[in-house]
Coordinates of C-alpha atoms in Angstrom, one line a residue:
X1 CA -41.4 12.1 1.8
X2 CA -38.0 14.1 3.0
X3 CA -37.5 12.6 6.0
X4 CA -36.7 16.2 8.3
X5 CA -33.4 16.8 10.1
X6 CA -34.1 18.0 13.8
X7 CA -31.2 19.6 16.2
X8 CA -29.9 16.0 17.2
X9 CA -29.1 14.7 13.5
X10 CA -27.4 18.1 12.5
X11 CA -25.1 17.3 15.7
X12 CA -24.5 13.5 14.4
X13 CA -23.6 15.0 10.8
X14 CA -21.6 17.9 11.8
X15 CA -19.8 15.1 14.2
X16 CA -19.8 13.1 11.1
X17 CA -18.3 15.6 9.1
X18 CA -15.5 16.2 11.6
X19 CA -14.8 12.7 11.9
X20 CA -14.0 11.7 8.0
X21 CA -12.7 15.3 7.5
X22 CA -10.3 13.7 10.1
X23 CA -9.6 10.8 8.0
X24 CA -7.7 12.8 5.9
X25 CA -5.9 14.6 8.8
X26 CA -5.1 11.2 10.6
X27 CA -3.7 9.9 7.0
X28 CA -1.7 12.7 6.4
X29 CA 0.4 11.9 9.8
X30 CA 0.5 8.6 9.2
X31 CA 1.8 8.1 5.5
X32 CA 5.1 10.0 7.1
X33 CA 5.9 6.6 8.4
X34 CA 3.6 4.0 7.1
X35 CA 3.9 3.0 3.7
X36 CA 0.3 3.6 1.9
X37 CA -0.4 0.0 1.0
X38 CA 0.4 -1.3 4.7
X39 CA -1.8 2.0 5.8
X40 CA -4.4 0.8 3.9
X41 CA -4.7 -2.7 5.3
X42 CA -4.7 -1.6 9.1
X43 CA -7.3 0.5 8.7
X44 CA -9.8 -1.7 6.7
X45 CA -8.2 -4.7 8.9
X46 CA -9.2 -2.8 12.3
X47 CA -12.4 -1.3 11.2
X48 CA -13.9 -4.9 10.2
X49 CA -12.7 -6.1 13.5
X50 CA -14.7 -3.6 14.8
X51 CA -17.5 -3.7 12.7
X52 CA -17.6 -7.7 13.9
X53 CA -17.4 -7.1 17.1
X54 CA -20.2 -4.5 16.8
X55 CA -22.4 -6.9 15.0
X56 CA -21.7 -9.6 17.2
X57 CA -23.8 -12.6 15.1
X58 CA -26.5 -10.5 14.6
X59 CA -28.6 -9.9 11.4
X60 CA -27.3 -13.1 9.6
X61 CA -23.9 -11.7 8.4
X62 CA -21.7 -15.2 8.2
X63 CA -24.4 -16.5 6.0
X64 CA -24.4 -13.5 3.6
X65 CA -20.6 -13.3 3.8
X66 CA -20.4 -16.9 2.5
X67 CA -23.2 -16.8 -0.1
X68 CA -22.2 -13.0 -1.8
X69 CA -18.8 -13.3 -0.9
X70 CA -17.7 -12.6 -4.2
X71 CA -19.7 -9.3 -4.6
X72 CA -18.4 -8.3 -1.1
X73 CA -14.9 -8.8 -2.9
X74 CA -15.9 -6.2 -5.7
X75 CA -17.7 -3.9 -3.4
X76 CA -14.0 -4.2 -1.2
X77 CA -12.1 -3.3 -4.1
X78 CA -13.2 -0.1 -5.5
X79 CA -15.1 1.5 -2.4
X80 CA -12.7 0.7 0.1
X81 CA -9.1 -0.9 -1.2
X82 CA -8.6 1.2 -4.3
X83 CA -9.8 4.7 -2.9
X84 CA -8.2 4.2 0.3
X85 CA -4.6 3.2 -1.8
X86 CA -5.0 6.3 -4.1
X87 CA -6.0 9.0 -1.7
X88 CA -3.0 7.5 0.3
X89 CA -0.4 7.8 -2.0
X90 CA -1.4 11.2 -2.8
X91 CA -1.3 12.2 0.7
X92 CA 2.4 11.7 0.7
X93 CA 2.3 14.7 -1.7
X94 CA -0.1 16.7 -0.7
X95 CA -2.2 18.1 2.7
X96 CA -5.2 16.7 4.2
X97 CA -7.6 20.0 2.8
X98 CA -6.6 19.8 -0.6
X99 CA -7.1 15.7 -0.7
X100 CA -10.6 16.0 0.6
X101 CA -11.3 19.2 -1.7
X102 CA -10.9 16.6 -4.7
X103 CA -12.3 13.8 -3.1
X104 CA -15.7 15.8 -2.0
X105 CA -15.9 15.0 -6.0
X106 CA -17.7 11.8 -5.5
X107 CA -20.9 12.5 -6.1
X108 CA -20.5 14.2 -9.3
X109 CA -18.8 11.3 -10.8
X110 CA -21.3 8.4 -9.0
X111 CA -24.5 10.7 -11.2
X112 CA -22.0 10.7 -14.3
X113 CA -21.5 6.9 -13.8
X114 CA -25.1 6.3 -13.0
X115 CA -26.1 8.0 -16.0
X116 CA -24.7 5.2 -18.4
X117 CA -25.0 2.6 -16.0
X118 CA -28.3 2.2 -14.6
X119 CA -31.9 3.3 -16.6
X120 CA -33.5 5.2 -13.6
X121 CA -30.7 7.8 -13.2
X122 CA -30.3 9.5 -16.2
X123 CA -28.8 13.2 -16.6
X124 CA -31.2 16.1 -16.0
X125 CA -30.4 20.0 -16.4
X126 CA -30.1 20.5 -12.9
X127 CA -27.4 17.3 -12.4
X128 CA -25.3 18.2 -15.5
X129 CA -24.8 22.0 -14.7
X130 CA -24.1 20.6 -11.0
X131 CA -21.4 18.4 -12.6
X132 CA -19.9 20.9 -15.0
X133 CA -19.9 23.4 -12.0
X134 CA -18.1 20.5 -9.9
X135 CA -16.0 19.7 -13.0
X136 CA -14.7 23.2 -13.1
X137 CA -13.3 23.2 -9.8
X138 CA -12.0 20.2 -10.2
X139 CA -9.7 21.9 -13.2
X140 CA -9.1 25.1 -11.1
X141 CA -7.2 22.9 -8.5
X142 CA -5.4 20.2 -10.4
X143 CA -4.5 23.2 -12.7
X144 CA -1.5 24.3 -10.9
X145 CA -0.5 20.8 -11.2
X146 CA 0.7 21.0 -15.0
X147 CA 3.5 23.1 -14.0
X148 CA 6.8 21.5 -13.7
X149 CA 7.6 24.0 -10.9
X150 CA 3.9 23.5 -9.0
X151 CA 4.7 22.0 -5.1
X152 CA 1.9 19.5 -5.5
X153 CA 2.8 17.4 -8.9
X154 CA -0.1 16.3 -11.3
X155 CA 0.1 12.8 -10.3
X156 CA -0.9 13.5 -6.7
X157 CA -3.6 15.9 -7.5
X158 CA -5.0 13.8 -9.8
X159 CA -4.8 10.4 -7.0
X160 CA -8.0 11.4 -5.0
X161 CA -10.0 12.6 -7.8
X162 CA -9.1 8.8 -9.4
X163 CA -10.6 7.8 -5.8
X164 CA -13.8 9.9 -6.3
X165 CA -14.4 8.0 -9.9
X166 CA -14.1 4.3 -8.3
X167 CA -16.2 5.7 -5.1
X168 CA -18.6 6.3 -7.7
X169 CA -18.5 3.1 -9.5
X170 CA -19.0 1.8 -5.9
X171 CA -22.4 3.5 -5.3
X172 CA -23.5 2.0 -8.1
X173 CA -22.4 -1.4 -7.8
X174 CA -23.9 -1.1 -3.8
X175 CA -27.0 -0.8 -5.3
X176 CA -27.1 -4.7 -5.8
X177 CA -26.5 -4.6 -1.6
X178 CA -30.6 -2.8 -1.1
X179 CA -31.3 -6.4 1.0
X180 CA -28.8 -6.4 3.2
X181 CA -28.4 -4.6 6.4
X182 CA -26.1 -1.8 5.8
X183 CA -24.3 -2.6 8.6
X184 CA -23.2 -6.4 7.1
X185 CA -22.3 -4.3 3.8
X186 CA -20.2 -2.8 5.7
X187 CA -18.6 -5.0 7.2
X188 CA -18.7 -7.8 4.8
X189 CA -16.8 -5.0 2.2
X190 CA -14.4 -3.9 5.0
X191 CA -13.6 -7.7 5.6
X192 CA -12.9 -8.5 1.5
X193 CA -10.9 -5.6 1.1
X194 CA -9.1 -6.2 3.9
X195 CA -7.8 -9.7 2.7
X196 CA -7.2 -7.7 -1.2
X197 CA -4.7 -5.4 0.8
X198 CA -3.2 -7.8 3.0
X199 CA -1.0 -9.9 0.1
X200 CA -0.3 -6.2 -1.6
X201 CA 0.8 -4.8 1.8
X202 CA 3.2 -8.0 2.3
X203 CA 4.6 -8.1 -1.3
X204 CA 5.0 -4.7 -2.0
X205 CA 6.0 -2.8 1.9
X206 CA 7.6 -6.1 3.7
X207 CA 6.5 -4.7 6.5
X208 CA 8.3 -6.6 9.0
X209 CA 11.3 -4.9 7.7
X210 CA 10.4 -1.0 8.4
X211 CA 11.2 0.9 11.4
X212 CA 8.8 1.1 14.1
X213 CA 7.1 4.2 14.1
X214 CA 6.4 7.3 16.4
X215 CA 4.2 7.5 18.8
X216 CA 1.8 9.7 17.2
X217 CA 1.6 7.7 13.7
X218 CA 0.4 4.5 15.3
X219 CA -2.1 6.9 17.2
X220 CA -3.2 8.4 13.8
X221 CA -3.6 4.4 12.3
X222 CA -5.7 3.9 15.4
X223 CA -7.7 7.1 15.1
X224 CA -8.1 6.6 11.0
X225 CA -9.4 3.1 11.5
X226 CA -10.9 2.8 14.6
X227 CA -12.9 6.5 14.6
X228 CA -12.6 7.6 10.9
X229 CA -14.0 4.3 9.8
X230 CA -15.4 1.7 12.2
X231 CA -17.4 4.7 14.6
X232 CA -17.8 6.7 11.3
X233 CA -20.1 3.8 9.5
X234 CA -21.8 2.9 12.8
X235 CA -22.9 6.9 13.2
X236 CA -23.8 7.1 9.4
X237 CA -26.2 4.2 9.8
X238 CA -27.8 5.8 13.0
X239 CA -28.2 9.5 10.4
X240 CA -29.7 7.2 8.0
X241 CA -32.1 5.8 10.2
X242 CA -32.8 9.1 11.7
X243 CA -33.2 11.1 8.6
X244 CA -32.9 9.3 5.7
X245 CA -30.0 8.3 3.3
X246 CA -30.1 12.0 1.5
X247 CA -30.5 13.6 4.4
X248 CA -26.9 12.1 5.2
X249 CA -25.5 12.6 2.1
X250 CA -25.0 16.3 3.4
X251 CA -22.2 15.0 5.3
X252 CA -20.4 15.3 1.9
X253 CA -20.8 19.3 2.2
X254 CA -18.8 19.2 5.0
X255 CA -15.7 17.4 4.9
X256 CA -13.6 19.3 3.3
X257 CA -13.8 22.3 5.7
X258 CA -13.5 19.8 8.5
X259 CA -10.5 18.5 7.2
X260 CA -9.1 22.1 6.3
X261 CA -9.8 23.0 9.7
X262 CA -7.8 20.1 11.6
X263 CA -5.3 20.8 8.2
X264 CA -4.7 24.5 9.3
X265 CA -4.5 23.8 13.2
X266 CA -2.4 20.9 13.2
X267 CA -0.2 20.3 10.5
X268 CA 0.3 24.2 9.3
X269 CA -1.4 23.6 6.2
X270 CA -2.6 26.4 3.8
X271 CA -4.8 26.9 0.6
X272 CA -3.8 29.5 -2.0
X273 CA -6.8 32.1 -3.6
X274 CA -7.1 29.2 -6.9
X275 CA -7.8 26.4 -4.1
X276 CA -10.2 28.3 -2.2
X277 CA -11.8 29.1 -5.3
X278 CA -12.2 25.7 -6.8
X279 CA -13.8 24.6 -3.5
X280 CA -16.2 27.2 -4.0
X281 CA -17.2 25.3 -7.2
X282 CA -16.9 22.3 -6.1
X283 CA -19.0 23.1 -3.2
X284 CA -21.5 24.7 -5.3
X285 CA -21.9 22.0 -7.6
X286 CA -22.6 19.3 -4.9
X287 CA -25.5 21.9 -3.9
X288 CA -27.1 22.4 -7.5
X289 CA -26.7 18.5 -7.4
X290 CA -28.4 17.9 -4.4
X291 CA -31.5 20.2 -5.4
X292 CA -33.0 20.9 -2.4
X293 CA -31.8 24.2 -2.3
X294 CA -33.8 24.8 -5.3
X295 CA -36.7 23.1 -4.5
X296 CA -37.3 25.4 -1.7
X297 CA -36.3 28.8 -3.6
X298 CA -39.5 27.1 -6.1
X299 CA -41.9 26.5 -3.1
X300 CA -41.0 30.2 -1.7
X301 CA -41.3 31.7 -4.7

Protein backbone atom coordinates (compact mmCIF):
# COMPACT_ATOMS: atom_id res chain seq x y z
CA UNK A 1 0.00 0.00 0.00
CA UNK A 2 1.01 3.90 -0.75
CA UNK A 3 2.53 4.73 2.09
CA UNK A 4 0.70 8.59 2.75
CA UNK A 5 2.62 11.75 2.95
CA UNK A 6 1.46 13.89 6.12
CA UNK A 7 2.47 17.82 6.71
CA UNK A 8 5.91 16.81 8.18
CA UNK A 9 7.26 14.70 4.99
CA UNK A 10 6.02 17.44 2.53
CA UNK A 11 8.38 19.85 4.73
CA UNK A 12 11.41 17.25 4.47
CA UNK A 13 10.85 17.03 0.60
CA UNK A 14 10.17 20.53 -0.17
CA UNK A 15 13.57 21.01 2.09
CA UNK A 16 14.83 18.31 0.03
CA UNK A 17 14.03 19.79 -3.07
CA UNK A 18 15.65 23.13 -2.04
CA UNK A 19 18.72 21.47 -0.93
CA UNK A 20 19.81 19.47 -4.37
CA UNK A 21 18.10 22.30 -6.38
CA UNK A 22 21.08 23.98 -4.47
CA UNK A 23 23.56 21.60 -5.66
CA UNK A 24 23.35 23.03 -8.84
CA UNK A 25 23.44 26.66 -7.48
CA UNK A 26 26.51 25.85 -5.17
CA UNK A 27 28.29 24.19 -8.45
CA UNK A 28 27.69 26.88 -10.59
CA UNK A 29 29.88 29.30 -8.06
CA UNK A 30 32.29 26.96 -7.60
CA UNK A 31 33.31 25.64 -11.23
CA UNK A 32 34.36 29.64 -11.58
CA UNK A 33 37.40 28.60 -9.67
CA UNK A 34 37.53 24.96 -9.17
CA UNK A 35 38.34 22.85 -11.99
CA UNK A 36 35.34 20.21 -12.52
CA UNK A 37 37.28 17.10 -11.87
CA UNK A 38 39.02 18.45 -8.53
CA UNK A 39 35.15 19.71 -7.73
CA UNK A 40 34.11 16.51 -8.19
CA UNK A 41 36.43 14.75 -5.71
CA UNK A 42 35.80 17.20 -2.74
CA UNK A 43 32.45 16.79 -2.73
CA UNK A 44 32.13 12.91 -2.99
CA UNK A 45 35.57 13.01 -0.66
CA UNK A 46 33.65 15.29 2.06
CA UNK A 47 30.27 13.73 1.79
CA UNK A 48 31.78 10.08 2.60
CA UNK A 49 33.54 11.55 5.44
CA UNK A 50 30.39 12.56 6.56
CA UNK A 51 28.51 9.82 5.76
CA UNK A 52 31.29 7.80 7.99
CA UNK A 53 31.12 9.80 10.60
CA UNK A 54 27.27 9.56 10.57
CA UNK A 55 27.43 5.81 10.50
CA UNK A 56 29.91 5.59 12.97
CA UNK A 57 30.49 1.41 12.90
CA UNK A 58 27.05 0.79 12.73
CA UNK A 59 25.03 -1.57 10.47
CA UNK A 60 28.15 -3.64 9.46
CA UNK A 61 29.49 -1.25 6.71
CA UNK A 62 33.44 -2.22 6.75
CA UNK A 63 32.46 -5.69 6.25
CA UNK A 64 30.22 -4.95 3.23
CA UNK A 65 32.73 -2.44 1.99
CA UNK A 66 35.32 -5.17 1.81
CA UNK A 67 33.23 -8.03 0.50
CA UNK A 68 31.15 -5.83 -2.47
CA UNK A 69 33.78 -3.55 -2.87
CA UNK A 70 33.92 -4.00 -6.33
CA UNK A 71 30.14 -3.26 -7.05
CA UNK A 72 30.50 -0.24 -4.72
CA UNK A 73 33.28 0.82 -7.37
CA UNK A 74 30.55 0.47 -10.33
CA UNK A 75 27.77 1.87 -8.29
CA UNK A 76 30.63 5.03 -7.66
CA UNK A 77 31.28 5.41 -11.18
CA UNK A 78 28.17 6.07 -12.96
CA UNK A 79 25.83 7.43 -9.98
CA UNK A 80 28.18 9.53 -8.43
CA UNK A 81 31.77 10.18 -10.40
CA UNK A 82 30.52 10.31 -14.02
CA UNK A 83 27.27 12.42 -13.38
CA UNK A 84 28.91 14.63 -10.96
CA UNK A 85 31.96 15.23 -13.81
CA UNK A 86 29.39 15.80 -16.67
CA UNK A 87 26.93 18.08 -14.99
CA UNK A 88 30.18 19.94 -13.85
CA UNK A 89 31.64 20.57 -16.94
CA UNK A 90 28.50 21.74 -18.32
CA UNK A 91 27.98 24.14 -15.53
CA UNK A 92 31.01 26.04 -16.74
CA UNK A 93 28.66 26.83 -19.75
CA UNK A 94 25.59 27.02 -18.60
CA UNK A 95 23.30 28.31 -15.25
CA UNK A 96 22.28 26.26 -12.42
CA UNK A 97 18.14 26.17 -13.78
CA UNK A 98 18.88 25.09 -17.16
CA UNK A 99 21.39 22.10 -15.74
CA UNK A 100 18.75 20.76 -13.44
CA UNK A 101 15.99 21.31 -16.16
CA UNK A 102 17.95 18.47 -18.18
CA UNK A 103 19.03 16.62 -15.40
CA UNK A 104 15.23 16.26 -13.83
CA UNK A 105 15.53 13.83 -17.02
CA UNK A 106 16.53 10.96 -14.94
CA UNK A 107 13.76 9.04 -14.51
CA UNK A 108 12.67 8.93 -18.03
CA UNK A 109 15.88 7.37 -19.00
CA UNK A 110 16.24 4.89 -15.65
CA UNK A 111 12.31 3.36 -17.15
CA UNK A 112 13.92 3.38 -20.81
CA UNK A 113 16.93 1.52 -19.39
CA UNK A 114 14.91 -0.64 -17.22
CA UNK A 115 12.89 -1.62 -20.01
CA UNK A 116 15.74 -3.63 -21.79
CA UNK A 117 17.47 -4.33 -18.72
CA UNK A 118 15.51 -6.00 -16.12
CA UNK A 119 12.09 -8.44 -16.95
CA UNK A 120 9.76 -6.86 -14.34
CA UNK A 121 9.96 -3.23 -15.80
CA UNK A 122 8.88 -3.32 -19.12
CA UNK A 123 7.23 -0.27 -21.07
CA UNK A 124 3.60 0.43 -20.57
CA UNK A 125 1.37 3.15 -22.48
CA UNK A 126 1.38 5.31 -19.64
CA UNK A 127 5.52 5.16 -19.19
CA UNK A 128 6.17 5.56 -22.93
CA UNK A 129 3.93 8.67 -23.60
CA UNK A 130 5.58 9.94 -20.17
CA UNK A 131 8.94 9.47 -21.93
CA UNK A 132 8.11 10.87 -25.26
CA UNK A 133 6.44 13.84 -23.41
CA UNK A 134 9.90 14.09 -21.32
CA UNK A 135 11.83 13.42 -24.54
CA UNK A 136 10.19 16.38 -26.24
CA UNK A 137 11.30 18.83 -23.80
CA UNK A 138 14.42 17.53 -23.69
CA UNK A 139 14.65 18.57 -27.68
CA UNK A 140 12.89 21.94 -27.11
CA UNK A 141 15.84 22.96 -24.75
CA UNK A 142 19.03 21.46 -26.30
CA UNK A 143 17.42 22.84 -29.57
CA UNK A 144 18.77 26.24 -29.41
CA UNK A 145 21.98 24.45 -28.94
CA UNK A 146 22.52 23.49 -32.76
CA UNK A 147 23.03 26.99 -33.57
CA UNK A 148 26.51 28.18 -34.02
CA UNK A 149 25.39 31.52 -32.59
CA UNK A 150 23.20 29.91 -29.39
CA UNK A 151 25.06 31.27 -25.80
CA UNK A 152 24.85 27.78 -24.36
CA UNK A 153 26.81 25.39 -27.03
CA UNK A 154 25.46 21.80 -27.88
CA UNK A 155 28.07 20.15 -25.99
CA UNK A 156 27.03 21.67 -22.63
CA UNK A 157 23.40 21.20 -23.09
CA UNK A 158 23.86 17.89 -23.90
CA UNK A 159 26.55 17.19 -20.56
CA UNK A 160 23.66 16.85 -17.90
CA UNK A 161 21.30 15.03 -20.06
CA UNK A 162 24.54 12.38 -20.56
CA UNK A 163 24.35 12.56 -16.51
CA UNK A 164 20.59 11.75 -16.47
CA UNK A 165 21.35 8.39 -18.88
CA UNK A 166 24.27 7.01 -16.45
CA UNK A 167 21.92 8.10 -13.26
CA UNK A 168 19.67 5.82 -14.85
CA UNK A 169 22.00 3.00 -15.48
CA UNK A 170 22.73 3.59 -11.74
CA UNK A 171 19.15 2.89 -10.53
CA UNK A 172 19.31 -0.05 -12.12
CA UNK A 173 22.57 -1.42 -11.21
CA UNK A 174 21.41 -0.27 -7.26
CA UNK A 175 18.95 -2.77 -7.57
CA UNK A 176 21.63 -5.41 -6.77
CA UNK A 177 22.17 -3.10 -3.31
CA UNK A 178 18.10 -4.18 -1.92
CA UNK A 179 20.19 -5.90 1.28
CA UNK A 180 22.08 -3.33 2.30
CA UNK A 181 21.21 -0.49 4.40
CA UNK A 182 20.75 2.45 2.24
CA UNK A 183 22.74 4.36 4.27
CA UNK A 184 26.13 1.95 3.67
CA UNK A 185 25.13 2.21 -0.20
CA UNK A 186 25.60 5.36 0.28
CA UNK A 187 28.39 5.68 1.74
CA UNK A 188 30.20 2.73 0.41
CA UNK A 189 29.48 4.44 -3.34
CA UNK A 190 30.47 7.94 -2.17
CA UNK A 191 33.70 6.27 -0.74
CA UNK A 192 34.61 4.27 -4.34
CA UNK A 193 33.96 7.19 -6.32
CA UNK A 194 35.82 9.16 -4.33
CA UNK A 195 39.10 7.20 -4.71
CA UNK A 196 37.96 6.97 -9.03
CA UNK A 197 38.12 10.96 -8.87
CA UNK A 198 41.03 11.31 -6.74
CA UNK A 199 43.90 10.01 -9.43
CA UNK A 200 41.71 11.98 -12.29
CA UNK A 201 41.60 15.14 -10.13
CA UNK A 202 45.66 14.80 -9.62
CA UNK A 203 46.54 13.94 -13.32
CA UNK A 204 44.36 15.98 -15.04
CA UNK A 205 43.83 19.62 -12.61
CA UNK A 206 47.40 19.43 -10.57
CA UNK A 207 45.80 20.92 -8.10
CA UNK A 208 48.50 22.05 -6.02
CA UNK A 209 49.28 24.30 -8.75
CA UNK A 210 45.96 26.53 -8.99
CA UNK A 211 45.32 29.63 -7.17
CA UNK A 212 43.56 29.62 -4.03
CA UNK A 213 40.21 30.51 -4.35
CA UNK A 214 37.63 33.10 -3.02
CA UNK A 215 35.97 33.04 -0.21
CA UNK A 216 32.72 32.22 -1.37
CA UNK A 217 33.79 29.18 -3.83
CA UNK A 218 35.38 27.17 -0.98
CA UNK A 219 31.96 28.01 0.88
CA UNK A 220 29.98 26.69 -2.16
CA UNK A 221 32.42 23.20 -2.17
CA UNK A 222 31.44 23.07 1.52
CA UNK A 223 27.80 23.74 0.99
CA UNK A 224 27.70 21.27 -2.34
CA UNK A 225 29.27 18.44 -0.31
CA UNK A 226 28.54 18.87 3.01
CA UNK A 227 24.53 19.93 2.65
CA UNK A 228 23.82 19.14 -1.07
CA UNK A 229 25.10 15.61 -0.55
CA UNK A 230 26.09 14.33 2.90
CA UNK A 231 22.64 16.03 4.80
CA UNK A 232 20.76 15.52 1.45
CA UNK A 233 21.15 11.40 1.54
CA UNK A 234 20.76 11.42 5.34
CA UNK A 235 17.14 13.46 4.92
CA UNK A 236 16.24 11.16 1.81
CA UNK A 237 16.61 8.14 3.91
CA UNK A 238 14.50 9.60 6.84
CA UNK A 239 11.47 10.55 3.59
CA UNK A 240 11.96 7.07 2.70
CA UNK A 241 11.31 5.67 5.93
CA UNK A 242 8.57 8.00 6.51
CA UNK A 243 6.81 7.64 3.32
CA UNK A 244 8.13 5.25 1.20
CA UNK A 245 10.79 5.28 -1.66
CA UNK A 246 8.01 6.70 -4.38
CA UNK A 247 6.68 8.85 -2.09
CA UNK A 248 10.29 10.52 -2.30
CA UNK A 249 10.79 10.25 -5.71
CA UNK A 250 8.53 13.48 -5.83
CA UNK A 251 11.62 15.26 -4.81
CA UNK A 252 12.45 14.97 -8.51
CA UNK A 253 9.34 17.43 -9.37
CA UNK A 254 10.95 19.93 -7.54
CA UNK A 255 14.41 20.54 -8.24
CA UNK A 256 14.42 22.35 -10.96
CA UNK A 257 12.28 25.27 -9.73
CA UNK A 258 14.41 25.14 -6.57
CA UNK A 259 17.42 25.52 -8.46
CA UNK A 260 15.75 28.25 -10.86
CA UNK A 261 14.75 30.02 -7.86
CA UNK A 262 18.34 30.31 -6.01
CA UNK A 263 19.44 30.62 -10.12
CA UNK A 264 17.25 33.88 -10.56
CA UNK A 265 18.03 35.41 -6.96
CA UNK A 266 21.61 34.87 -6.80
CA UNK A 267 23.43 34.56 -9.83
CA UNK A 268 21.06 36.76 -12.25
CA UNK A 269 20.05 33.90 -14.14
CA UNK A 270 17.18 33.81 -16.69
CA UNK A 271 15.14 31.28 -18.90
CA UNK A 272 13.83 32.31 -22.27
CA UNK A 273 9.84 31.36 -23.41
CA UNK A 274 11.60 27.75 -25.32
CA UNK A 275 13.17 26.89 -21.74
CA UNK A 276 10.20 27.53 -19.83
CA UNK A 277 8.37 25.51 -22.21
CA UNK A 278 10.51 22.46 -22.34
CA UNK A 279 10.30 22.34 -18.51
CA UNK A 280 6.66 22.27 -18.86
CA UNK A 281 7.22 18.99 -20.76
CA UNK A 282 9.63 17.76 -18.95
CA UNK A 283 7.69 18.32 -15.88
CA UNK A 284 4.70 16.84 -17.31
CA UNK A 285 6.27 13.79 -18.38
CA UNK A 286 7.78 12.98 -14.94
CA UNK A 287 3.94 13.29 -13.84
CA UNK A 288 2.34 10.95 -16.52
CA UNK A 289 5.38 8.70 -15.36
CA UNK A 290 4.72 8.67 -11.97
CA UNK A 291 0.88 7.80 -12.44
CA UNK A 292 -0.53 8.79 -9.45
CA UNK A 293 -2.05 11.60 -10.82
CA UNK A 294 -4.05 9.38 -12.95
CA UNK A 295 -4.80 6.94 -10.61
CA UNK A 296 -6.76 9.31 -8.67
CA UNK A 297 -8.51 11.17 -11.75
CA UNK A 298 -9.68 7.04 -12.24
CA UNK A 299 -10.81 6.52 -8.59
CA UNK A 300 -12.73 10.06 -8.75
CA UNK A 301 -14.19 9.46 -11.71
Amino acid sequence: MESRMNAWTWALLVLLGLIWGGSFFFARIAVQHVPPLTLVFLRLLLAALVLHAYIAGRLEIYSTLQARWREFLVLGLINNALPHALIFFGQTRIGAGLAAILNATTPIWTVLVANYFTSDEKLSLAKIAGCLVGLAGTIVLIGPGISTGSEAPLWALMLPVLAAVSYGFAATYGKRFRDVPAPVTSAGQLTASSLIALPLSLLADRPWTLAAPPLDTVLAVLALALLSTAFAYILYFRIMAAAGATNASLVTLLVPPSAILLGVLFLGETLSLAEFAGMTLIGCGLVILDGRAYRRLARTA
